């Protein structure tokens, strides 16, 4: 029996899956097509610095050739002003109002600047953008971002590129409970179980980039993540059993056949 | 049989091809309004096929090792210095060392011998690298100065700014790097690389490839005799872009910051030069060497990060194919691998429009 239809909807748009992908760090552009085929992503994030414009035979052309939705991001922006300008650049170059908003507060940890993020989100929403902000795993900040008009929130599991997974599961659960927009776990995914855990905690989608691009076989990891996201989502919906301190026999004791 | 060959492009690839064809007795005209000013001008000149390889790049390693074996004779013939002290691959922290370890596993699978060095062994042998946590040494690799190589080739090969009107070539070899003429233009894109040259009295003695908090950086030392000072090349950034390749402040900053973690003496070095050029990138990261679908029109281009290393092999492959026109082309480098086959048949690497 197949699960009932369970699409991810952001800003009124139905997305084809619950895995977001960043492909910028792939060692060869020719890997883009097999990775996308294996991941079946809802969309691919594109850094406006890496993929400026049309670059013949480049990354963007490959993603578009595969018919996958492109989400420009403001990766590496260190100020509100820089992020807003980069978002405008992305809107013009990629002809989409959607933007994954990053405002980085510290270059070493690439930690989001929560205050700058709220301010940038307010400005971009006023300018007509659909904003998906990369944020800390803080339910209060998540609510502020929704108040600012964000269409989703994207809390980090752990620092970008660290592969440390979901370091504070309770915080991610709290974010999911705090907001009524989709929650996309962003950053920190290192392998399939990290993605599955995020989905079990209640996230609506997972974004992975380095986990795929720097894997020894990127297409294999892409498929593993797709399956993990689907498994985690199903487990979340299935209603897990309570955790108990003592054993409880898996078969009932009554009605058993007596060996006389 | 002696043929008339035009080589378009006088970078290290075009010049090496021309030199080999001239040696074999062909009539060669090389055309380039600005010789040796493209990617060859920026290149660090590492001859390190193993230290540079990554998963999924088996063909790059195979071609690189084959070309590395040709370099000693090539360098001797040209009278250029070849440093053969191997490549040291190091990490700045434990995460970086894991990254080095992944590369060691990969090389072991390919049967490439490396020596693992503890932090102490690294510092004993390379005292200027006293911040690294460990590494591996890949013997047998080395480096050349691509500018010296191009200068030596230009002494042997005459370059003209444009093709003479009365010249009719049997074969034209297009070696224009990142910018190919139509209908080949879509096969190569420019991938910007920024690179620095500094002068120092405390250089590492070998090529160093390092991981610094997840960023890759390399140092290529060149002995320059006078007053014991050496030039060190620090590279390189990599960026997909559509614009003219310019040096950005952020690119220089990232290179300096990463290199300084490995090599603190960088602080006192004189900054000689910052350079940006487009690497000729293909879809699969492999070069285009051989005939195209147009009769008499050949490619020797798209060498991406490997132009200097692959120059003598490219020259030999082109010259062999000119001498034996019906010989098989290595499918890994055959420019026709990107040509769509028959209608309906899809080619995995066919560029979209």
PDB file of C-alpha atoms in Angstrom, chain B residues 48-344:
ATOM      1  CA  UNK B  48      51.830  15.992  -9.577  1.00  0.00           C
ATOM      2  CA  UNK B  49      49.287  13.601 -11.100  1.00  0.00           C
ATOM      3  CA  UNK B  50      48.953  11.524  -7.919  1.00  0.00           C
ATOM      4  CA  UNK B  51      48.949  14.282  -5.304  1.00  0.00           C
ATOM      5  CA  UNK B  52      46.232  16.066  -7.235  1.00  0.00           C
ATOM      6  CA  UNK B  53      43.920  13.200  -8.103  1.00  0.00           C
ATOM      7  CA  UNK B  54      40.418  12.795  -6.670  1.00  0.00           C
ATOM      8  CA  UNK B  55      37.817  10.038  -6.744  1.00  0.00           C
ATOM      9  CA  UNK B  56      36.356   9.509 -10.204  1.00  0.00           C
ATOM     10  CA  UNK B  57      39.452  10.921 -11.918  1.00  0.00           C
ATOM     11  CA  UNK B  58      41.092   7.623 -12.908  1.00  0.00           C
ATOM     12  CA  UNK B  59      41.732   8.774 -16.468  1.00  0.00           C
ATOM     13  CA  UNK B  60      43.322  12.023 -15.287  1.00  0.00           C
ATOM     14  CA  UNK B  61      45.707   9.958 -13.153  1.00  0.00           C
ATOM     15  CA  UNK B  62      46.489   7.528 -15.961  1.00  0.00           C
ATOM     16  CA  UNK B  63      47.205  10.310 -18.474  1.00  0.00           C
ATOM     17  CA  UNK B  64      49.117  12.328 -15.883  1.00  0.00           C
ATOM     18  CA  UNK B  65      51.406   9.430 -14.951  1.00  0.00           C
ATOM     19  CA  UNK B  66      52.061   8.721 -18.643  1.00  0.00           C
ATOM     20  CA  UNK B  67      52.958  12.365 -19.268  1.00  0.00           C
ATOM     21  CA  UNK B  68      55.060  12.637 -16.090  1.00  0.00           C
ATOM     22  CA  UNK B  69      57.244   9.841 -17.496  1.00  0.00           C
ATOM     23  CA  UNK B  70      57.866  11.966 -20.616  1.00  0.00           C
ATOM     24  CA  UNK B  71      58.844  15.104 -18.717  1.00  0.00           C
ATOM     25  CA  UNK B  72      62.513  14.354 -17.840  1.00  0.00           C
ATOM     26  CA  UNK B  73      63.479  13.943 -21.533  1.00  0.00           C
ATOM     27  CA  UNK B  74      61.299  16.894 -22.556  1.00  0.00           C
ATOM     28  CA  UNK B  75      62.880  19.174 -19.922  1.00  0.00           C
ATOM     29  CA  UNK B  76      66.398  18.042 -20.850  1.00  0.00           C
ATOM     30  CA  UNK B  77      65.756  18.708 -24.522  1.00  0.00           C
ATOM     31  CA  UNK B  78      64.465  22.209 -23.776  1.00  0.00           C
ATOM     32  CA  UNK B  79      67.190  22.914 -21.240  1.00  0.00           C
ATOM     33  CA  UNK B  80      64.723  23.768 -18.437  1.00  0.00           C
ATOM     34  CA  UNK B  81      65.064  22.807 -14.811  1.00  0.00           C
ATOM     35  CA  UNK B  82      62.786  20.074 -13.481  1.00  0.00           C
ATOM     36  CA  UNK B  83      62.460  19.906  -9.699  1.00  0.00           C
ATOM     37  CA  UNK B  84      61.884  16.264  -8.738  1.00  0.00           C
ATOM     38  CA  UNK B  85      61.646  16.384  -4.958  1.00  0.00           C
ATOM     39  CA  UNK B  86      58.139  14.930  -4.857  1.00  0.00           C
ATOM     40  CA  UNK B  87      54.930  16.405  -3.485  1.00  0.00           C
ATOM     41  CA  UNK B  88      54.095  16.733   0.194  1.00  0.00           C
ATOM     42  CA  UNK B  89      50.366  16.602   0.957  1.00  0.00           C
ATOM     43  CA  UNK B  90      49.591  18.024   4.406  1.00  0.00           C
ATOM     44  CA  UNK B  91      46.668  18.930   6.636  1.00  0.00           C
ATOM     45  CA  UNK B  92      46.289  21.863   9.006  1.00  0.00           C
ATOM     46  CA  UNK B  93      43.960  20.150  11.479  1.00  0.00           C
ATOM     47  CA  UNK B  94      42.520  16.717  12.223  1.00  0.00           C
ATOM     48  CA  UNK B  95      39.670  17.160   9.739  1.00  0.00           C
ATOM     49  CA  UNK B  96      42.144  18.110   7.035  1.00  0.00           C
ATOM     50  CA  UNK B  97      44.295  15.109   7.871  1.00  0.00           C
ATOM     51  CA  UNK B  98      41.233  12.884   7.348  1.00  0.00           C
ATOM     52  CA  UNK B  99      40.963  14.435   3.915  1.00  0.00           C
ATOM     53  CA  UNK B 100      44.624  13.556   3.253  1.00  0.00           C
ATOM     54  CA  UNK B 101      43.860  10.033   4.450  1.00  0.00           C
ATOM     55  CA  UNK B 102      41.045   9.667   1.913  1.00  0.00           C
ATOM     56  CA  UNK B 103      43.486  10.568  -0.828  1.00  0.00           C
ATOM     57  CA  UNK B 104      46.046   8.051   0.448  1.00  0.00           C
ATOM     58  CA  UNK B 105      43.390   5.308   0.313  1.00  0.00           C
ATOM     59  CA  UNK B 106      42.557   6.306  -3.234  1.00  0.00           C
ATOM     60  CA  UNK B 107      46.206   6.244  -4.316  1.00  0.00           C
ATOM     61  CA  UNK B 108      46.739   2.852  -2.640  1.00  0.00           C
ATOM     62  CA  UNK B 109      43.894   1.492  -4.761  1.00  0.00           C
ATOM     63  CA  UNK B 110      45.767   2.715  -7.843  1.00  0.00           C
ATOM     64  CA  UNK B 111      49.046   1.198  -6.651  1.00  0.00           C
ATOM     65  CA  UNK B 112      50.744   4.576  -6.161  1.00  0.00           C
ATOM     66  CA  UNK B 113      53.407   4.410  -3.449  1.00  0.00           C
ATOM     67  CA  UNK B 114      53.365   7.147  -0.827  1.00  0.00           C
ATOM     68  CA  UNK B 115      55.105   7.651   2.533  1.00  0.00           C
ATOM     69  CA  UNK B 116      53.033   8.719   5.523  1.00  0.00           C
ATOM     70  CA  UNK B 117      54.850  11.339   7.600  1.00  0.00           C
ATOM     71  CA  UNK B 118      54.016  12.189  11.191  1.00  0.00           C
ATOM     72  CA  UNK B 119      53.922  15.809  12.246  1.00  0.00           C
ATOM     73  CA  UNK B 120      57.430  15.414  13.620  1.00  0.00           C
ATOM     74  CA  UNK B 121      58.731  13.938  10.355  1.00  0.00           C
ATOM     75  CA  UNK B 122      57.155  16.759   8.346  1.00  0.00           C
ATOM     76  CA  UNK B 123      58.775  19.406  10.540  1.00  0.00           C
ATOM     77  CA  UNK B 124      62.183  17.657  10.473  1.00  0.00           C
ATOM     78  CA  UNK B 125      62.187  17.613   6.698  1.00  0.00           C
ATOM     79  CA  UNK B 126      60.321  20.863   6.067  1.00  0.00           C
ATOM     80  CA  UNK B 127      61.065  23.110   9.057  1.00  0.00           C
ATOM     81  CA  UNK B 128      59.129  26.018   7.570  1.00  0.00           C
ATOM     82  CA  UNK B 129      55.858  24.035   7.780  1.00  0.00           C
ATOM     83  CA  UNK B 130      55.681  23.893  11.558  1.00  0.00           C
ATOM     84  CA  UNK B 131      51.916  24.335  11.836  1.00  0.00           C
ATOM     85  CA  UNK B 132      50.781  21.171  10.051  1.00  0.00           C
ATOM     86  CA  UNK B 133      49.515  18.094  11.885  1.00  0.00           C
ATOM     87  CA  UNK B 134      50.904  15.504   9.434  1.00  0.00           C
ATOM     88  CA  UNK B 135      50.966  14.466   5.828  1.00  0.00           C
ATOM     89  CA  UNK B 136      52.103  12.128   3.104  1.00  0.00           C
ATOM     90  CA  UNK B 137      54.975  12.423   0.669  1.00  0.00           C
ATOM     91  CA  UNK B 138      54.448  11.389  -2.938  1.00  0.00           C
ATOM     92  CA  UNK B 139      57.899  10.692  -4.417  1.00  0.00           C
ATOM     93  CA  UNK B 140      58.615  10.920  -8.126  1.00  0.00           C
ATOM     94  CA  UNK B 141      56.572  14.068  -8.681  1.00  0.00           C
ATOM     95  CA  UNK B 142      57.933  17.535  -9.247  1.00  0.00           C
ATOM     96  CA  UNK B 143      57.489  20.880 -10.924  1.00  0.00           C
ATOM     97  CA  UNK B 144      58.740  23.086 -13.739  1.00  0.00           C
ATOM     98  CA  UNK B 145      58.470  26.818 -14.361  1.00  0.00           C
ATOM     99  CA  UNK B 146      55.918  27.052 -17.202  1.00  0.00           C
ATOM    100  CA  UNK B 147      57.187  30.505 -18.207  1.00  0.00           C
ATOM    101  CA  UNK B 148      60.694  29.086 -18.627  1.00  0.00           C
ATOM    102  CA  UNK B 149      59.261  26.152 -20.601  1.00  0.00           C
ATOM    103  CA  UNK B 150      57.313  28.476 -22.920  1.00  0.00           C
ATOM    104  CA  UNK B 151      60.358  30.720 -23.409  1.00  0.00           C
ATOM    105  CA  UNK B 152      62.459  27.682 -24.374  1.00  0.00           C
ATOM    106  CA  UNK B 153      59.762  26.507 -26.781  1.00  0.00           C
ATOM    107  CA  UNK B 154      59.473  29.981 -28.314  1.00  0.00           C
ATOM    108  CA  UNK B 155      63.203  29.805 -29.117  1.00  0.00           C
ATOM    109  CA  UNK B 156      62.509  26.701 -31.187  1.00  0.00           C
ATOM    110  CA  UNK B 157      59.096  27.562 -32.635  1.00  0.00           C
ATOM    111  CA  UNK B 158      58.334  30.715 -34.622  1.00  0.00           C
ATOM    112  CA  UNK B 159      54.934  32.251 -33.856  1.00  0.00           C
ATOM    113  CA  UNK B 160      53.076  34.554 -36.240  1.00  0.00           C
ATOM    114  CA  UNK B 161      50.252  36.908 -35.249  1.00  0.00           C
ATOM    115  CA  UNK B 162      47.962  35.634 -38.023  1.00  0.00           C
ATOM    116  CA  UNK B 163      47.812  32.878 -40.564  1.00  0.00           C
ATOM    117  CA  UNK B 164      49.553  33.814 -43.863  1.00  0.00           C
ATOM    118  CA  UNK B 165      47.050  34.220 -46.708  1.00  0.00           C
ATOM    119  CA  UNK B 166      48.968  31.928 -49.073  1.00  0.00           C
ATOM    120  CA  UNK B 167      49.339  29.088 -46.579  1.00  0.00           C
ATOM    121  CA  UNK B 168      47.217  25.946 -47.118  1.00  0.00           C
ATOM    122  CA  UNK B 169      47.422  23.483 -44.267  1.00  0.00           C
ATOM    123  CA  UNK B 170      46.671  19.759 -44.431  1.00  0.00           C
ATOM    124  CA  UNK B 171      45.821  19.710 -40.732  1.00  0.00           C
ATOM    125  CA  UNK B 172      44.856  22.497 -38.330  1.00  0.00           C
ATOM    126  CA  UNK B 173      45.378  21.895 -34.609  1.00  0.00           C
ATOM    127  CA  UNK B 174      43.310  24.219 -32.424  1.00  0.00           C
ATOM    128  CA  UNK B 175      45.105  24.817 -29.125  1.00  0.00           C
ATOM    129  CA  UNK B 176      43.439  28.015 -27.955  1.00  0.00           C
ATOM    130  CA  UNK B 177      42.764  26.796 -24.428  1.00  0.00           C
ATOM    131  CA  UNK B 178      39.619  28.163 -22.825  1.00  0.00           C
ATOM    132  CA  UNK B 179      38.231  29.988 -25.859  1.00  0.00           C
ATOM    133  CA  UNK B 180      37.623  27.717 -28.820  1.00  0.00           C
ATOM    134  CA  UNK B 181      36.334  28.926 -32.180  1.00  0.00           C
ATOM    135  CA  UNK B 182      32.920  27.779 -33.387  1.00  0.00           C
ATOM    136  CA  UNK B 183      31.600  25.136 -33.719  1.00  0.00           C
ATOM    137  CA  UNK B 184      33.686  23.883 -30.769  1.00  0.00           C
ATOM    138  CA  UNK B 185      33.102  26.773 -28.404  1.00  0.00           C
ATOM    139  CA  UNK B 186      30.627  24.960 -26.156  1.00  0.00           C
ATOM    140  CA  UNK B 187      33.151  22.214 -25.344  1.00  0.00           C
ATOM    141  CA  UNK B 188      35.236  24.405 -23.048  1.00  0.00           C
ATOM    142  CA  UNK B 189      34.324  26.990 -20.411  1.00  0.00           C
ATOM    143  CA  UNK B 190      36.579  29.348 -18.500  1.00  0.00           C
ATOM    144  CA  UNK B 191      37.139  28.514 -14.836  1.00  0.00           C
ATOM    145  CA  UNK B 192      38.867  31.440 -13.216  1.00  0.00           C
ATOM    146  CA  UNK B 193      41.992  30.771 -11.193  1.00  0.00           C
ATOM    147  CA  UNK B 194      43.862  33.347  -9.150  1.00  0.00           C
ATOM    148  CA  UNK B 195      47.475  32.709  -8.222  1.00  0.00           C
ATOM    149  CA  UNK B 196      50.236  34.586  -6.375  1.00  0.00           C
ATOM    150  CA  UNK B 197      53.986  34.712  -6.644  1.00  0.00           C
ATOM    151  CA  UNK B 198      56.104  35.690  -3.636  1.00  0.00           C
ATOM    152  CA  UNK B 199      59.845  35.914  -2.945  1.00  0.00           C
ATOM    153  CA  UNK B 200      61.233  34.475   0.270  1.00  0.00           C
ATOM    154  CA  UNK B 201      64.390  33.336   2.040  1.00  0.00           C
ATOM    155  CA  UNK B 202      62.553  30.495   3.789  1.00  0.00           C
ATOM    156  CA  UNK B 203      60.761  28.398   1.159  1.00  0.00           C
ATOM    157  CA  UNK B 204      59.636  24.798   1.541  1.00  0.00           C
ATOM    158  CA  UNK B 205      61.943  22.518  -0.449  1.00  0.00           C
ATOM    159  CA  UNK B 206      59.172  20.531  -2.127  1.00  0.00           C
ATOM    160  CA  UNK B 207      55.823  21.185  -3.715  1.00  0.00           C
ATOM    161  CA  UNK B 208      53.284  21.335  -0.872  1.00  0.00           C
ATOM    162  CA  UNK B 209      49.595  20.653  -1.358  1.00  0.00           C
ATOM    163  CA  UNK B 210      47.640  21.413   1.762  1.00  0.00           C
ATOM    164  CA  UNK B 211      44.173  21.252   3.199  1.00  0.00           C
ATOM    165  CA  UNK B 212      43.527  24.175   5.520  1.00  0.00           C
ATOM    166  CA  UNK B 213      40.235  23.917   7.405  1.00  0.00           C
ATOM    167  CA  UNK B 214      38.717  22.321   4.322  1.00  0.00           C
ATOM    168  CA  UNK B 215      40.228  24.707   1.751  1.00  0.00           C
ATOM    169  CA  UNK B 216      42.823  23.450  -0.711  1.00  0.00           C
ATOM    170  CA  UNK B 217      45.988  25.485  -1.269  1.00  0.00           C
ATOM    171  CA  UNK B 218      49.401  24.736  -2.746  1.00  0.00           C
ATOM    172  CA  UNK B 219      52.944  26.090  -2.578  1.00  0.00           C
ATOM    173  CA  UNK B 220      55.399  25.521  -5.419  1.00  0.00           C
ATOM    174  CA  UNK B 221      58.980  26.639  -4.630  1.00  0.00           C
ATOM    175  CA  UNK B 222      61.461  27.597  -7.344  1.00  0.00           C
ATOM    176  CA  UNK B 223      65.141  28.041  -6.558  1.00  0.00           C
ATOM    177  CA  UNK B 224      66.300  31.292  -8.052  1.00  0.00           C
ATOM    178  CA  UNK B 225      69.959  31.342  -7.026  1.00  0.00           C
ATOM    179  CA  UNK B 226      70.594  34.984  -6.280  1.00  0.00           C
ATOM    180  CA  UNK B 227      71.175  35.717  -2.584  1.00  0.00           C
ATOM    181  CA  UNK B 228      69.504  32.441  -1.648  1.00  0.00           C
ATOM    182  CA  UNK B 229      66.079  33.878  -2.403  1.00  0.00           C
ATOM    183  CA  UNK B 230      63.413  31.687  -3.915  1.00  0.00           C
ATOM    184  CA  UNK B 231      60.147  32.343  -5.641  1.00  0.00           C
ATOM    185  CA  UNK B 232      57.131  30.488  -4.270  1.00  0.00           C
ATOM    186  CA  UNK B 233      53.917  30.185  -6.232  1.00  0.00           C
ATOM    187  CA  UNK B 234      50.774  30.163  -4.065  1.00  0.00           C
ATOM    188  CA  UNK B 235      47.586  28.880  -5.679  1.00  0.00           C
ATOM    189  CA  UNK B 236      44.876  28.721  -6.584  1.00  0.00           C
ATOM    190  CA  UNK B 237      41.274  29.819  -6.413  1.00  0.00           C
ATOM    191  CA  UNK B 238      38.657  28.292  -8.686  1.00  0.00           C
ATOM    192  CA  UNK B 239      35.488  30.020  -9.770  1.00  0.00           C
ATOM    193  CA  UNK B 240      32.892  29.497 -12.469  1.00  0.00           C
ATOM    194  CA  UNK B 241      32.183  32.845 -14.045  1.00  0.00           C
ATOM    195  CA  UNK B 242      31.345  34.643 -17.277  1.00  0.00           C
ATOM    196  CA  UNK B 243      33.437  37.756 -16.924  1.00  0.00           C
ATOM    197  CA  UNK B 244      36.976  38.724 -17.802  1.00  0.00           C
ATOM    198  CA  UNK B 245      39.383  36.952 -15.416  1.00  0.00           C
ATOM    199  CA  UNK B 246      40.453  39.597 -12.911  1.00  0.00           C
ATOM    200  CA  UNK B 247      42.238  39.262  -9.588  1.00  0.00           C
ATOM    201  CA  UNK B 248      39.791  39.853  -6.744  1.00  0.00           C
ATOM    202  CA  UNK B 249      40.802  41.083  -3.304  1.00  0.00           C
ATOM    203  CA  UNK B 250      38.815  38.248  -1.749  1.00  0.00           C
ATOM    204  CA  UNK B 251      40.675  35.665  -3.835  1.00  0.00           C
ATOM    205  CA  UNK B 252      44.070  36.993  -2.746  1.00  0.00           C
ATOM    206  CA  UNK B 253      42.892  37.148   0.853  1.00  0.00           C
ATOM    207  CA  UNK B 254      41.707  33.533   0.855  1.00  0.00           C
ATOM    208  CA  UNK B 255      44.950  32.273  -0.681  1.00  0.00           C
ATOM    209  CA  UNK B 256      47.146  34.220   1.716  1.00  0.00           C
ATOM    210  CA  UNK B 257      45.103  33.233   4.754  1.00  0.00           C
ATOM    211  CA  UNK B 258      45.170  29.532   3.903  1.00  0.00           C
ATOM    212  CA  UNK B 259      48.833  29.459   2.842  1.00  0.00           C
ATOM    213  CA  UNK B 260      49.955  31.351   5.939  1.00  0.00           C
ATOM    214  CA  UNK B 261      48.464  28.721   8.227  1.00  0.00           C
ATOM    215  CA  UNK B 262      50.715  26.089   6.626  1.00  0.00           C
ATOM    216  CA  UNK B 263      53.718  28.299   6.070  1.00  0.00           C
ATOM    217  CA  UNK B 264      54.063  31.165   8.586  1.00  0.00           C
ATOM    218  CA  UNK B 265      57.164  32.563   6.777  1.00  0.00           C
ATOM    219  CA  UNK B 266      54.748  33.857   4.137  1.00  0.00           C
ATOM    220  CA  UNK B 267      54.282  36.882   6.412  1.00  0.00           C
ATOM    221  CA  UNK B 268      57.749  38.176   5.574  1.00  0.00           C
ATOM    222  CA  UNK B 269      57.747  37.247   1.890  1.00  0.00           C
ATOM    223  CA  UNK B 270      57.685  39.918  -0.812  1.00  0.00           C
ATOM    224  CA  UNK B 271      54.454  39.797  -2.821  1.00  0.00           C
ATOM    225  CA  UNK B 272      55.705  39.841  -6.419  1.00  0.00           C
ATOM    226  CA  UNK B 273      52.640  39.229  -8.506  1.00  0.00           C
ATOM    227  CA  UNK B 274      48.949  38.417  -8.531  1.00  0.00           C
ATOM    228  CA  UNK B 275      47.568  36.825 -11.681  1.00  0.00           C
ATOM    229  CA  UNK B 276      44.170  35.610 -12.860  1.00  0.00           C
ATOM    230  CA  UNK B 277      43.522  33.483 -15.929  1.00  0.00           C
ATOM    231  CA  UNK B 278      40.796  31.170 -17.146  1.00  0.00           C
ATOM    232  CA  UNK B 279      41.498  27.472 -16.971  1.00  0.00           C
ATOM    233  CA  UNK B 280      40.037  25.642 -19.949  1.00  0.00           C
ATOM    234  CA  UNK B 281      37.416  23.432 -18.263  1.00  0.00           C
ATOM    235  CA  UNK B 282      35.600  20.599 -20.020  1.00  0.00           C
ATOM    236  CA  UNK B 283      32.460  18.856 -18.762  1.00  0.00           C
ATOM    237  CA  UNK B 284      34.324  15.789 -17.533  1.00  0.00           C
ATOM    238  CA  UNK B 285      37.593  17.470 -16.580  1.00  0.00           C
ATOM    239  CA  UNK B 286      39.497  15.607 -19.314  1.00  0.00           C
ATOM    240  CA  UNK B 287      41.225  17.302 -22.262  1.00  0.00           C
ATOM    241  CA  UNK B 288      40.198  17.269 -25.922  1.00  0.00           C
ATOM    242  CA  UNK B 289      43.040  15.718 -27.936  1.00  0.00           C
ATOM    243  CA  UNK B 290      42.494  14.459 -31.472  1.00  0.00           C
ATOM    244  CA  UNK B 291      40.336  14.839 -34.573  1.00  0.00           C
ATOM    245  CA  UNK B 292      36.918  16.498 -34.659  1.00  0.00           C
ATOM    246  CA  UNK B 293      33.980  15.827 -36.961  1.00  0.00           C
ATOM    247  CA  UNK B 294      35.406  18.410 -39.379  1.00  0.00           C
ATOM    248  CA  UNK B 295      38.022  16.910 -41.720  1.00  0.00           C
ATOM    249  CA  UNK B 296      41.523  18.226 -41.103  1.00  0.00           C
ATOM    250  CA  UNK B 297      40.493  20.090 -37.942  1.00  0.00           C
ATOM    251  CA  UNK B 298      41.951  18.804 -34.681  1.00  0.00           C
ATOM    252  CA  UNK B 299      41.765  19.882 -31.076  1.00  0.00           C
ATOM    253  CA  UNK B 300      44.472  20.018 -28.398  1.00  0.00           C
ATOM    254  CA  UNK B 301      42.609  22.002 -25.768  1.00  0.00           C
ATOM    255  CA  UNK B 302      40.518  21.876 -22.605  1.00  0.00           C
ATOM    256  CA  UNK B 303      43.350  20.744 -20.332  1.00  0.00           C
ATOM    257  CA  UNK B 304      41.745  22.386 -17.260  1.00  0.00           C
ATOM    258  CA  UNK B 305      44.214  22.133 -14.329  1.00  0.00           C
ATOM    259  CA  UNK B 306      46.573  19.780 -16.128  1.00  0.00           C
ATOM    260  CA  UNK B 307      47.964  21.674 -19.134  1.00  0.00           C
ATOM    261  CA  UNK B 308      51.609  21.822 -18.037  1.00  0.00           C
ATOM    262  CA  UNK B 309      51.687  18.210 -16.860  1.00  0.00           C
ATOM    263  CA  UNK B 310      49.973  16.913 -20.002  1.00  0.00           C
ATOM    264  CA  UNK B 311      51.937  19.014 -22.536  1.00  0.00           C
ATOM    265  CA  UNK B 312      54.486  16.368 -23.640  1.00  0.00           C
ATOM    266  CA  UNK B 313      51.842  13.630 -23.782  1.00  0.00           C
ATOM    267  CA  UNK B 314      49.521  15.859 -25.806  1.00  0.00           C
ATOM    268  CA  UNK B 315      52.368  16.668 -28.220  1.00  0.00           C
ATOM    269  CA  UNK B 316      53.111  12.985 -28.652  1.00  0.00           C
ATOM    270  CA  UNK B 317      49.440  11.985 -29.113  1.00  0.00           C
ATOM    271  CA  UNK B 318      48.878  14.668 -31.759  1.00  0.00           C
ATOM    272  CA  UNK B 319      52.130  13.916 -33.568  1.00  0.00           C
ATOM    273  CA  UNK B 320      51.473  10.160 -33.560  1.00  0.00           C
ATOM    274  CA  UNK B 321      47.990  10.766 -34.930  1.00  0.00           C
ATOM    275  CA  UNK B 322      49.360  13.055 -37.656  1.00  0.00           C
ATOM    276  CA  UNK B 323      51.932  10.423 -38.612  1.00  0.00           C
ATOM    277  CA  UNK B 324      49.401   7.582 -38.470  1.00  0.00           C
ATOM    278  CA  UNK B 325      46.056   9.111 -39.436  1.00  0.00           C
ATOM    279  CA  UNK B 326      43.997   5.946 -39.048  1.00  0.00           C
ATOM    280  CA  UNK B 327      45.271   4.994 -35.597  1.00  0.00           C
ATOM    281  CA  UNK B 328      42.790   4.715 -32.752  1.00  0.00           C
ATOM    282  CA  UNK B 329      42.157   7.773 -30.528  1.00  0.00           C
ATOM    283  CA  UNK B 330      42.081   7.261 -26.741  1.00  0.00           C
ATOM    284  CA  UNK B 331      38.320   7.504 -26.038  1.00  0.00           C
ATOM    285  CA  UNK B 332      38.988   9.357 -22.758  1.00  0.00           C
ATOM    286  CA  UNK B 333      40.372  12.371 -24.645  1.00  0.00           C
ATOM    287  CA  UNK B 334      38.630  12.002 -28.027  1.00  0.00           C
ATOM    288  CA  UNK B 335      36.954  15.384 -28.738  1.00  0.00           C
ATOM    289  CA  UNK B 336      34.114  13.506 -30.484  1.00  0.00           C
ATOM    290  CA  UNK B 337      32.996  11.986 -27.150  1.00  0.00           C
ATOM    291  CA  UNK B 338      30.695  15.010 -26.755  1.00  0.00           C
ATOM    292  CA  UNK B 339      29.130  14.675 -30.186  1.00  0.00           C
ATOM    293  CA  UNK B 340      25.585  13.322 -30.089  1.00  0.00           C
ATOM    294  CA  UNK B 341      25.353   9.944 -31.806  1.00  0.00           C
ATOM    295  CA  UNK B 342      22.213   9.219 -33.832  1.00  0.00           C
ATOM    296  CA  UNK B 343      18.821  10.885 -33.285  1.00  0.00           C
ATOM    297  CA  UNK B 344      17.161   9.496 -30.174  1.00  0.00           C
TER     298      UNK B 344
END
